[in-house]
CSV table of C-alpha atoms in Angstrom, one decimal:
chain,number,residue,atom,x,y,z
O,275,UNK,CA,161.3,85.8,-33.1
O,276,UNK,CA,159.9,88.7,-30.9
O,277,UNK,CA,162.4,91.5,-29.8
O,278,UNK,CA,162.0,93.9,-27.2
O,279,UNK,CA,162.0,97.5,-28.4
O,280,UNK,CA,165.2,99.4,-27.9
O,281,UNK,CA,165.3,101.7,-25.1
O,282,UNK,CA,165.4,105.5,-26.7
O,283,UNK,CA,168.9,106.7,-26.7
O,284,UNK,CA,169.7,110.1,-25.2
O,285,UNK,CA,172.8,112.4,-25.5
O,286,UNK,CA,173.7,113.6,-21.8
O,287,UNK,CA,176.7,115.6,-20.9
O,288,UNK,CA,178.4,113.4,-17.9
O,289,UNK,CA,181.0,112.9,-15.6
O,290,UNK,CA,182.7,109.6,-15.7
O,291,UNK,CA,185.0,108.2,-12.9
O,292,UNK,CA,187.2,104.8,-13.4
O,293,UNK,CA,188.6,103.2,-10.6
O,294,UNK,CA,190.9,100.3,-10.7
O,295,UNK,CA,193.0,98.4,-8.1
O,296,UNK,CA,196.7,98.6,-9.2
O,297,UNK,CA,198.4,95.0,-9.1
O,298,UNK,CA,195.4,92.9,-8.1
O,299,UNK,CA,196.7,89.9,-10.0
O,300,UNK,CA,199.3,89.6,-7.5
O,301,UNK,CA,196.7,88.8,-4.7
O,302,UNK,CA,195.7,85.8,-6.3
O,303,UNK,CA,199.4,84.3,-6.2
O,304,UNK,CA,199.4,85.1,-2.6
O,305,UNK,CA,195.9,84.4,-1.2
O,306,UNK,CA,193.3,81.6,-1.7
O,307,UNK,CA,190.3,82.2,-4.2
O,308,UNK,CA,187.9,82.8,-1.2
O,309,UNK,CA,190.1,85.2,0.5
O,310,UNK,CA,190.5,87.4,-2.7
O,311,UNK,CA,186.7,87.1,-3.2
O,312,UNK,CA,186.3,88.5,0.4
O,313,UNK,CA,188.5,91.3,-0.2
O,314,UNK,CA,187.1,92.3,-3.5
O,315,UNK,CA,183.7,92.4,-1.9
O,316,UNK,CA,184.6,94.8,0.9
O,317,UNK,CA,186.5,97.0,-1.9
O,318,UNK,CA,183.3,97.0,-4.0
O,319,UNK,CA,181.1,97.7,-1.1
O,320,UNK,CA,183.3,100.8,0.3
O,321,UNK,CA,183.3,102.2,-3.5
O,322,UNK,CA,179.9,101.8,-4.4
O,323,UNK,CA,179.1,103.6,-0.9
O,324,UNK,CA,181.1,106.5,-1.8
O,325,UNK,CA,179.6,106.8,-5.3
O,326,UNK,CA,175.9,106.8,-4.1
O,327,UNK,CA,176.7,109.3,-1.3
O,328,UNK,CA,177.7,111.7,-4.3
O,329,UNK,CA,174.3,110.8,-6.1
O,330,UNK,CA,176.5,109.0,-8.9
O,331,UNK,CA,175.5,105.7,-10.4
O,332,UNK,CA,177.8,102.8,-10.5
O,333,UNK,CA,177.4,101.6,-14.4
O,334,UNK,CA,179.2,98.3,-13.9
O,335,UNK,CA,182.1,96.5,-12.1
O,336,UNK,CA,184.7,95.4,-14.7
O,337,UNK,CA,187.0,92.6,-13.1
O,338,UNK,CA,188.4,95.1,-10.0
O,339,UNK,CA,187.5,98.1,-11.8
O,340,UNK,CA,184.6,100.5,-10.9
O,341,UNK,CA,183.1,102.7,-13.6
O,342,UNK,CA,180.9,105.4,-12.0
O,343,UNK,CA,178.7,108.0,-13.9
O,344,UNK,CA,177.4,111.7,-12.5
O,345,UNK,CA,174.8,112.7,-14.6
O,346,UNK,CA,172.7,109.6,-15.2
O,347,UNK,CA,169.6,109.2,-14.6
O,348,UNK,CA,169.6,112.6,-12.7
O,349,UNK,CA,171.5,115.5,-14.1
O,350,UNK,CA,173.2,118.0,-11.3
O,351,UNK,CA,174.8,121.4,-12.1
O,352,UNK,CA,177.7,120.1,-10.0
O,353,UNK,CA,178.4,116.6,-11.5
O,354,UNK,CA,181.9,116.9,-12.2
O,355,UNK,CA,182.4,118.4,-8.9
O,356,UNK,CA,180.7,115.4,-7.4
O,357,UNK,CA,183.1,112.9,-9.7
O,358,UNK,CA,186.2,114.6,-8.6
O,359,UNK,CA,185.1,114.5,-4.8
O,360,UNK,CA,183.9,110.6,-5.2
O,361,UNK,CA,187.6,110.1,-6.8
O,362,UNK,CA,189.4,111.9,-3.8
O,363,UNK,CA,187.0,110.1,-1.3
O,364,UNK,CA,187.6,106.7,-3.1
O,365,UNK,CA,191.3,107.1,-2.5
O,366,UNK,CA,190.6,108.1,1.2
O,367,UNK,CA,188.3,105.6,1.9
O,368,UNK,CA,190.6,102.7,0.8
O,369,UNK,CA,193.2,104.1,3.1
O,370,UNK,CA,191.1,103.3,5.8
O,371,UNK,CA,189.7,99.9,4.3
O,372,UNK,CA,193.8,98.9,3.8
O,373,UNK,CA,194.1,98.9,7.7
O,374,UNK,CA,191.2,96.3,8.0
O,375,UNK,CA,192.6,94.5,5.0
O,376,UNK,CA,196.0,94.3,6.4
O,377,UNK,CA,195.0,93.1,10.0
O,378,UNK,CA,192.8,90.2,8.3
O,379,UNK,CA,194.7,89.3,5.3
O,380,UNK,CA,198.0,91.0,5.5
O,381,UNK,CA,197.6,92.8,2.0
O,382,UNK,CA,196.9,96.7,1.0
O,383,UNK,CA,195.3,97.9,-2.1
O,384,UNK,CA,196.3,101.1,-4.1
O,385,UNK,CA,193.8,102.6,-6.9
O,386,UNK,CA,194.5,104.2,-10.0
O,387,UNK,CA,191.8,106.6,-11.0
O,388,UNK,CA,191.0,108.6,-14.0
O,389,UNK,CA,188.0,111.3,-14.4
O,390,UNK,CA,186.5,112.7,-17.4
O,391,UNK,CA,183.6,114.9,-18.5
O,392,UNK,CA,181.8,115.1,-21.8
O,393,UNK,CA,179.0,113.9,-24.1
O,394,UNK,CA,178.0,110.2,-23.9
O,395,UNK,CA,175.0,108.2,-25.4
O,396,UNK,CA,172.8,106.6,-23.0
O,397,UNK,CA,169.7,104.7,-22.8
O,398,UNK,CA,166.6,106.5,-21.3
O,399,UNK,CA,166.7,105.9,-17.9
O,400,UNK,CA,163.1,105.7,-17.5
O,401,UNK,CA,163.0,102.6,-20.0
O,402,UNK,CA,165.6,100.7,-18.2
O,403,UNK,CA,169.4,100.2,-17.9
O,404,UNK,CA,171.1,103.2,-19.5
O,405,UNK,CA,174.5,102.4,-20.3
O,406,UNK,CA,176.7,105.2,-21.1
O,407,UNK,CA,179.1,104.9,-23.9
O,408,UNK,CA,181.1,107.3,-26.0
O,409,UNK,CA,184.8,108.8,-26.1
O,410,UNK,CA,184.3,110.3,-22.8
O,411,UNK,CA,184.1,107.0,-21.3
O,412,UNK,CA,187.0,105.6,-23.2
O,413,UNK,CA,189.4,108.9,-22.2
O,414,UNK,CA,188.4,108.0,-18.4
O,415,UNK,CA,189.2,104.6,-18.8
O,416,UNK,CA,192.6,105.6,-20.5
O,417,UNK,CA,193.5,108.0,-18.0
O,418,UNK,CA,192.9,105.5,-15.0
O,419,UNK,CA,195.4,103.4,-17.2
O,420,UNK,CA,198.1,106.1,-17.2
O,421,UNK,CA,197.7,107.1,-13.6
O,422,UNK,CA,200.5,105.5,-11.2
O,423,UNK,CA,199.3,103.6,-8.1
O,424,UNK,CA,197.5,106.1,-5.5
O,425,UNK,CA,197.1,108.9,-8.6
O,426,UNK,CA,193.9,110.7,-9.8
O,427,UNK,CA,194.2,111.7,-13.1
O,428,UNK,CA,191.8,114.5,-14.2
O,429,UNK,CA,190.9,115.5,-17.9
O,430,UNK,CA,190.9,119.0,-19.0
O,431,UNK,CA,187.3,119.3,-19.8
O,432,UNK,CA,186.5,118.4,-16.0
O,433,UNK,CA,189.2,120.3,-14.6
O,434,UNK,CA,187.5,123.6,-16.4
O,435,UNK,CA,184.4,122.8,-14.4
O,436,UNK,CA,185.9,122.3,-11.0
O,437,UNK,CA,189.2,124.4,-11.2
O,438,UNK,CA,187.8,126.4,-8.0
O,439,UNK,CA,187.3,123.7,-6.0
O,440,UNK,CA,190.5,121.7,-6.5
O,441,UNK,CA,194.3,121.7,-5.9
O,442,UNK,CA,196.3,120.0,-8.9
O,443,UNK,CA,199.6,119.9,-10.7
O,444,UNK,CA,200.3,121.5,-13.7
O,445,UNK,CA,198.9,120.0,-17.1
O,446,UNK,CA,200.6,117.2,-18.4
O,447,UNK,CA,200.4,115.9,-21.8
O,448,UNK,CA,199.7,112.1,-22.2
O,449,UNK,CA,199.5,109.6,-24.9
O,450,UNK,CA,196.7,107.5,-24.2
O,451,UNK,CA,196.3,104.0,-25.8
O,452,UNK,CA,194.0,104.0,-28.7
O,453,UNK,CA,194.0,107.8,-29.1
O,454,UNK,CA,195.6,109.9,-31.7
O,455,UNK,CA,197.8,112.6,-30.6
O,456,UNK,CA,198.5,114.0,-26.9
O,457,UNK,CA,195.8,114.2,-24.2
O,458,UNK,CA,195.8,116.9,-21.1
O,459,UNK,CA,195.4,116.0,-17.8
O,460,UNK,CA,196.1,117.0,-14.2
O,461,UNK,CA,197.0,115.2,-11.1
O,462,UNK,CA,194.5,115.8,-8.5
O,463,UNK,CA,196.1,116.4,-5.0
O,464,UNK,CA,193.2,117.7,-2.9
O,465,UNK,CA,189.4,118.7,-3.1
O,466,UNK,CA,188.5,121.9,-1.1
O,467,UNK,CA,185.6,121.4,1.2
O,468,UNK,CA,184.0,124.4,0.2
O,469,UNK,CA,184.0,126.0,-3.2
O,470,UNK,CA,184.6,129.6,-3.9
O,471,UNK,CA,182.3,131.6,-6.2
O,472,UNK,CA,183.3,130.7,-9.8
O,473,UNK,CA,182.2,134.1,-11.0
O,474,UNK,CA,184.7,135.9,-9.1
O,475,UNK,CA,187.2,135.3,-11.8
O,476,UNK,CA,184.9,137.6,-14.0
O,477,UNK,CA,186.2,141.2,-12.5
O,478,UNK,CA,184.1,143.0,-14.8
O,479,UNK,CA,181.7,146.0,-14.1
O,480,UNK,CA,178.0,145.1,-12.9
O,481,UNK,CA,175.9,145.3,-16.1
O,482,UNK,CA,172.3,146.5,-15.2
O,483,UNK,CA,170.5,145.4,-11.7
O,484,UNK,CA,170.5,149.2,-10.6
O,485,UNK,CA,167.1,148.9,-9.1
O,486,UNK,CA,167.9,145.9,-7.2
O,487,UNK,CA,171.4,147.1,-5.9
O,488,UNK,CA,170.0,150.3,-4.5
O,489,UNK,CA,167.4,148.2,-2.9
O,490,UNK,CA,169.8,145.9,-1.1
O,491,UNK,CA,171.8,149.4,-0.2
O,492,UNK,CA,168.9,150.8,1.2
O,493,UNK,CA,168.2,147.7,3.3
O,494,UNK,CA,171.6,147.8,4.8
O,495,UNK,CA,171.3,151.6,5.5
O,496,UNK,CA,168.1,151.2,7.2
O,497,UNK,CA,169.6,148.3,9.4
O,498,UNK,CA,172.3,150.7,10.5
O,499,UNK,CA,170.0,153.5,10.9
O,500,UNK,CA,167.3,151.8,13.0
O,501,UNK,CA,169.9,149.4,15.0
O,502,UNK,CA,167.7,146.6,13.9
O,503,UNK,CA,168.0,143.2,11.9
O,504,UNK,CA,167.1,143.2,8.3
O,505,UNK,CA,166.5,140.2,5.9
O,506,UNK,CA,166.8,140.4,2.1
O,507,UNK,CA,166.2,137.4,-0.1
O,508,UNK,CA,167.7,137.5,-3.7
O,509,UNK,CA,165.5,135.0,-5.8
O,510,UNK,CA,166.4,134.0,-9.5
O,511,UNK,CA,167.4,130.9,-11.5
O,512,UNK,CA,171.0,129.6,-11.4
O,513,UNK,CA,173.0,131.8,-13.5
O,514,UNK,CA,171.1,134.8,-13.4
O,515,UNK,CA,173.6,136.8,-11.4
O,516,UNK,CA,172.4,136.7,-7.7
O,517,UNK,CA,176.2,136.3,-6.4
O,518,UNK,CA,177.4,139.0,-8.7
O,519,UNK,CA,174.9,141.1,-7.3
O,520,UNK,CA,175.8,140.4,-3.7
O,521,UNK,CA,179.5,141.2,-4.5
O,522,UNK,CA,178.7,144.5,-6.1
O,523,UNK,CA,176.7,145.4,-2.8
O,524,UNK,CA,179.8,144.2,-0.6
O,525,UNK,CA,182.3,146.4,-2.8
O,526,UNK,CA,180.4,149.5,-1.9
O,527,UNK,CA,179.7,149.0,1.9
O,528,UNK,CA,181.6,151.3,4.1
O,529,UNK,CA,185.2,150.4,5.7
O,530,UNK,CA,183.3,149.9,9.3
O,531,UNK,CA,181.0,147.0,7.9
O,532,UNK,CA,182.0,143.5,9.0
O,533,UNK,CA,181.0,140.9,6.3
O,534,UNK,CA,180.9,137.3,6.4
O,535,UNK,CA,179.6,134.2,3.9
O,536,UNK,CA,178.1,130.8,3.9
O,537,UNK,CA,177.0,128.6,1.6
O,538,UNK,CA,174.6,125.7,1.7
O,539,UNK,CA,175.7,122.2,0.2
O,540,UNK,CA,173.0,120.1,-1.9
O,541,UNK,CA,174.3,117.1,-0.2
O,542,UNK,CA,176.7,115.4,2.2
O,543,UNK,CA,177.1,114.4,5.9
O,544,UNK,CA,176.8,116.9,8.6
O,545,UNK,CA,175.8,119.9,6.6
O,546,UNK,CA,173.0,121.1,8.6
O,547,UNK,CA,175.2,124.0,9.9
O,548,UNK,CA,177.5,124.0,7.3
O,549,UNK,CA,177.1,127.6,6.2
O,550,UNK,CA,176.9,128.7,10.0
O,551,UNK,CA,180.1,126.8,10.4
O,552,UNK,CA,181.6,128.9,7.5
O,553,UNK,CA,180.2,132.2,8.8
O,554,UNK,CA,181.4,131.6,12.3
O,555,UNK,CA,185.2,131.0,11.0
O,556,UNK,CA,185.0,134.1,9.0
O,557,UNK,CA,183.8,136.2,11.8
O,558,UNK,CA,186.3,134.6,14.2
O,559,UNK,CA,189.2,134.8,11.8
O,560,UNK,CA,190.4,131.3,11.7
O,561,UNK,CA,190.9,128.6,8.8
O,562,UNK,CA,189.3,125.1,8.5
O,563,UNK,CA,192.7,123.8,10.2
O,564,UNK,CA,192.6,125.6,13.0
O,565,UNK,CA,192.1,123.7,16.3
O,566,UNK,CA,188.8,123.6,18.7
O,567,UNK,CA,190.9,125.6,21.1
O,568,UNK,CA,191.7,128.3,18.7
O,569,UNK,CA,188.2,128.5,17.7
O,570,UNK,CA,186.9,129.0,21.1
O,571,UNK,CA,189.6,131.3,22.1
O,572,UNK,CA,188.6,133.6,19.3
O,573,UNK,CA,184.9,133.4,19.9
O,574,UNK,CA,185.3,134.0,23.6
O,575,UNK,CA,187.7,137.0,22.6
O,576,UNK,CA,184.9,138.2,20.3
O,577,UNK,CA,182.3,137.9,23.2
O,578,UNK,CA,184.4,139.2,26.1
O,579,UNK,CA,182.1,141.9,27.0
O,580,UNK,CA,179.0,139.5,27.3
O,581,UNK,CA,177.9,138.2,30.4
O,582,UNK,CA,177.2,134.8,29.2
O,583,UNK,CA,179.9,135.0,26.6
O,584,UNK,CA,181.8,131.8,27.5
O,585,UNK,CA,178.3,129.9,27.1
O,586,UNK,CA,177.5,131.5,23.8
O,587,UNK,CA,181.3,130.5,22.6
O,588,UNK,CA,180.8,126.9,23.9
O,589,UNK,CA,177.3,126.2,22.2
O,590,UNK,CA,178.3,128.1,18.9
O,591,UNK,CA,181.3,125.7,18.8
O,592,UNK,CA,179.2,122.7,19.4
O,593,UNK,CA,176.8,123.6,16.9
O,594,UNK,CA,179.3,123.7,14.0
O,595,UNK,CA,180.7,120.7,15.1
O,596,UNK,CA,184.0,121.4,16.2
O,597,UNK,CA,183.5,121.8,20.2
O,598,UNK,CA,182.7,119.0,22.5
O,599,UNK,CA,179.2,117.7,23.4
O,600,UNK,CA,176.0,118.1,21.6
O,601,UNK,CA,173.8,121.0,21.3
O,602,UNK,CA,169.8,121.1,20.8
O,603,UNK,CA,168.3,123.2,17.7
O,604,UNK,CA,167.2,125.9,20.1
O,605,UNK,CA,170.4,126.5,21.9
O,606,UNK,CA,172.3,126.5,18.4
O,607,UNK,CA,169.7,129.1,17.1
O,608,UNK,CA,170.0,131.3,20.4
O,609,UNK,CA,173.8,131.0,20.6
O,610,UNK,CA,174.4,132.0,16.9
O,611,UNK,CA,171.9,134.9,17.3
O,612,UNK,CA,173.7,136.0,20.5
O,613,UNK,CA,177.2,136.0,18.5
O,614,UNK,CA,175.7,137.9,15.7
O,615,UNK,CA,174.1,140.6,18.3
O,616,UNK,CA,177.4,141.2,20.2
O,617,UNK,CA,179.6,141.3,17.0
O,618,UNK,CA,176.8,144.1,15.5
O,619,UNK,CA,177.1,146.2,18.3
O,620,UNK,CA,180.5,147.4,17.8
O,621,UNK,CA,180.0,147.4,13.8
O,622,UNK,CA,177.4,146.9,11.3
O,623,UNK,CA,177.4,143.1,10.3
O,624,UNK,CA,176.3,141.8,6.9
O,625,UNK,CA,175.8,138.1,6.8
O,626,UNK,CA,175.2,136.4,3.5
O,627,UNK,CA,174.2,132.7,2.8
O,628,UNK,CA,174.2,131.3,-0.7
O,629,UNK,CA,171.8,128.5,-2.1
O,630,UNK,CA,169.6,128.3,1.0
O,631,UNK,CA,167.0,126.5,-1.3
O,632,UNK,CA,169.3,123.6,-0.4
O,633,UNK,CA,169.4,124.2,3.3
O,634,UNK,CA,168.2,121.9,5.9
O,635,UNK,CA,164.9,122.7,7.7
O,636,UNK,CA,167.0,123.3,11.0
O,637,UNK,CA,169.3,125.6,9.2
O,638,UNK,CA,166.2,127.9,8.1
O,639,UNK,CA,164.7,127.7,11.5
O,640,UNK,CA,168.1,129.2,12.7
O,641,UNK,CA,167.6,132.0,10.0
O,642,UNK,CA,164.3,132.9,10.9
O,643,UNK,CA,165.1,132.9,14.8
O,644,UNK,CA,167.8,135.4,14.0
O,645,UNK,CA,165.9,137.7,11.9
O,646,UNK,CA,162.9,137.4,14.2
O,647,UNK,CA,164.6,137.7,17.7
O,648,UNK,CA,167.6,139.8,17.1
O,649,UNK,CA,167.5,143.0,19.3
O,650,UNK,CA,169.9,146.0,19.1
O,651,UNK,CA,172.1,144.8,16.6
O,652,UNK,CA,172.9,146.4,13.1
O,653,UNK,CA,172.3,143.4,11.0
O,654,UNK,CA,171.8,142.8,7.3
O,655,UNK,CA,171.2,139.2,6.5
O,656,UNK,CA,171.4,138.4,2.5
O,657,UNK,CA,169.9,135.2,1.4
O,658,UNK,CA,170.5,134.0,-2.2
O,659,UNK,CA,168.0,131.2,-3.5
O,660,UNK,CA,166.6,129.7,-6.4
O,661,UNK,CA,162.8,130.0,-6.7
O,662,UNK,CA,162.3,126.2,-5.4
O,663,UNK,CA,163.0,127.7,-2.2
O,664,UNK,CA,159.3,129.0,-1.9
O,665,UNK,CA,158.3,125.5,-2.9
O,666,UNK,CA,160.0,124.0,-0.1
O,667,UNK,CA,159.3,127.0,2.5
O,668,UNK,CA,156.2,128.6,0.9
O,669,UNK,CA,156.1,131.2,3.9
O,670,UNK,CA,159.6,132.3,3.8
O,671,UNK,CA,159.8,136.1,4.7
O,672,UNK,CA,156.0,136.4,4.7
O,673,UNK,CA,154.4,138.6,7.6
O,674,UNK,CA,157.8,140.2,8.8
O,675,UNK,CA,158.3,143.9,8.7
O,676,UNK,CA,161.9,143.4,8.6
O,677,UNK,CA,162.1,141.3,5.3
O,678,UNK,CA,161.8,141.6,1.6
O,679,UNK,CA,162.4,140.0,-1.4
O,680,UNK,CA,164.3,140.7,-4.8
O,681,UNK,CA,163.4,138.6,-8.0
O,682,UNK,CA,166.1,138.8,-10.7
O,683,UNK,CA,164.6,138.7,-13.9
O,684,UNK,CA,166.7,138.1,-17.4
O,685,UNK,CA,168.7,141.1,-18.5
O,686,UNK,CA,167.0,143.1,-21.1
O,687,UNK,CA,168.5,142.4,-24.7
O,688,UNK,CA,170.8,145.7,-24.6
O,689,UNK,CA,172.1,144.9,-21.3
O,690,UNK,CA,172.6,141.3,-21.9
O,691,UNK,CA,174.6,142.0,-25.1
O,692,UNK,CA,176.6,144.5,-23.4
O,693,UNK,CA,177.5,141.8,-20.5
O,694,UNK,CA,178.5,139.3,-23.5
O,695,UNK,CA,180.7,142.1,-25.2
O,696,UNK,CA,182.4,143.0,-21.7
O,697,UNK,CA,183.0,139.4,-21.2
O,698,UNK,CA,184.5,138.6,-24.5
O,699,UNK,CA,186.7,141.7,-24.6
O,700,UNK,CA,188.1,141.3,-28.3
O,701,UNK,CA,187.2,137.9,-28.6
O,702,UNK,CA,184.2,136.0,-30.1
O,703,UNK,CA,182.1,132.8,-29.3
O,704,UNK,CA,182.2,129.4,-31.1
O,705,UNK,CA,179.2,127.6,-32.1
O,706,UNK,CA,179.1,125.9,-28.8
O,707,UNK,CA,179.2,129.3,-26.8
O,708,UNK,CA,182.9,129.1,-25.8
O,709,UNK,CA,185.2,131.8,-26.0
O,710,UNK,CA,187.5,130.8,-29.1
O,711,UNK,CA,191.2,129.7,-27.7
O,712,UNK,CA,193.6,132.4,-27.3
O,713,UNK,CA,191.2,134.9,-26.6
O,714,UNK,CA,190.0,136.1,-23.3
O,715,UNK,CA,189.5,133.3,-20.6
O,716,UNK,CA,189.9,130.5,-23.1
O,717,UNK,CA,187.6,127.6,-23.0
O,718,UNK,CA,185.4,128.9,-20.4
O,719,UNK,CA,181.6,128.6,-21.4
O,720,UNK,CA,180.5,131.9,-20.0
O,721,UNK,CA,176.6,131.7,-20.0
O,722,UNK,CA,175.7,130.6,-16.8
O,723,UNK,CA,178.0,132.3,-14.6
O,724,UNK,CA,176.4,132.8,-10.9
């Protein structure tokens, strides 16, 4: 009897999300089988849409439970964050779906969700289905079972990777069915829409990068001296220290300098002007929860001396998605440039954008418009990017007299050793590259810090 060749197995670090409808067995007692089937179909449709929007894979539906995996078939550096965002959106999406279910069938559903990160064994995705198995999957399922209706329990390995992006309760030691000892988990309260730079925790002196830092400072001084806009693009792979270099520059700027940051997101809805929106909010001095009126008033105040200040404020607000009406890309670029010019007349302005290799074409066009057209404005635009930016935008910065690039190479051996020693303090690394428990920032992998 012929047997098909087994798919080659691979080991991967993934994030697993288990979501289960609490008390679903009671539906069959209240409704006929056809109604229950329609309800579950709608539930699965909504949950699958959330998983796939974050580029996850629905491994399987088990009764009324959904198992999703992030890291198969494609690995992303932020798979853990995608997993917790998916869990939070599942809960939110179900709340909206419940309004529909209550109108049509008089029922409301509740979810229990578990999220865990770790190593699994999976089939090679190129050879067919790649079912993930391993203790990581089992723990995610047990966390889901331990959660109360409406709760999301996050395993400690996941939390270590996303802690700068989430709001959680204090850790709780849980006795999970089928496991020896206690397992730590945290209840997820919220996922922040933007993620602060995780490297900011590592408040250590800069090691090396003297020439690169000097070039950035020279570009700032030149922008101030010439009253012109300068562009510096810092290129390098993930973890090589781009953000750390930028933080060092900002720490050395004079007190009069105004600084604002924006970050491009790798995926999601409405992300074209997301980094612009972050910069605008920072420049206007408002929070994400502030009203449209507050943003408009702050922008109008910043532009009080401009002839067309009211129009600029209106167009900027519309471009970042908080104002009324729509705005064409040319109008958005014009309005943001005018805002930058107005602010930079009073104080030197540094506008930094991170991860622009993920930027939409429209956003990159806006940046080039600002750099090329800004007049009488002391502005330094700093863009941090991975080398793939040049694959997507081969001519980035070319032919511009006011643009330069800095390519970060790995630190020399002696400087790399000094960096590791400063991060360790009196601690040491175990064989996996983690700081041993009880020493330094316990449990954090220090390699790959941006």
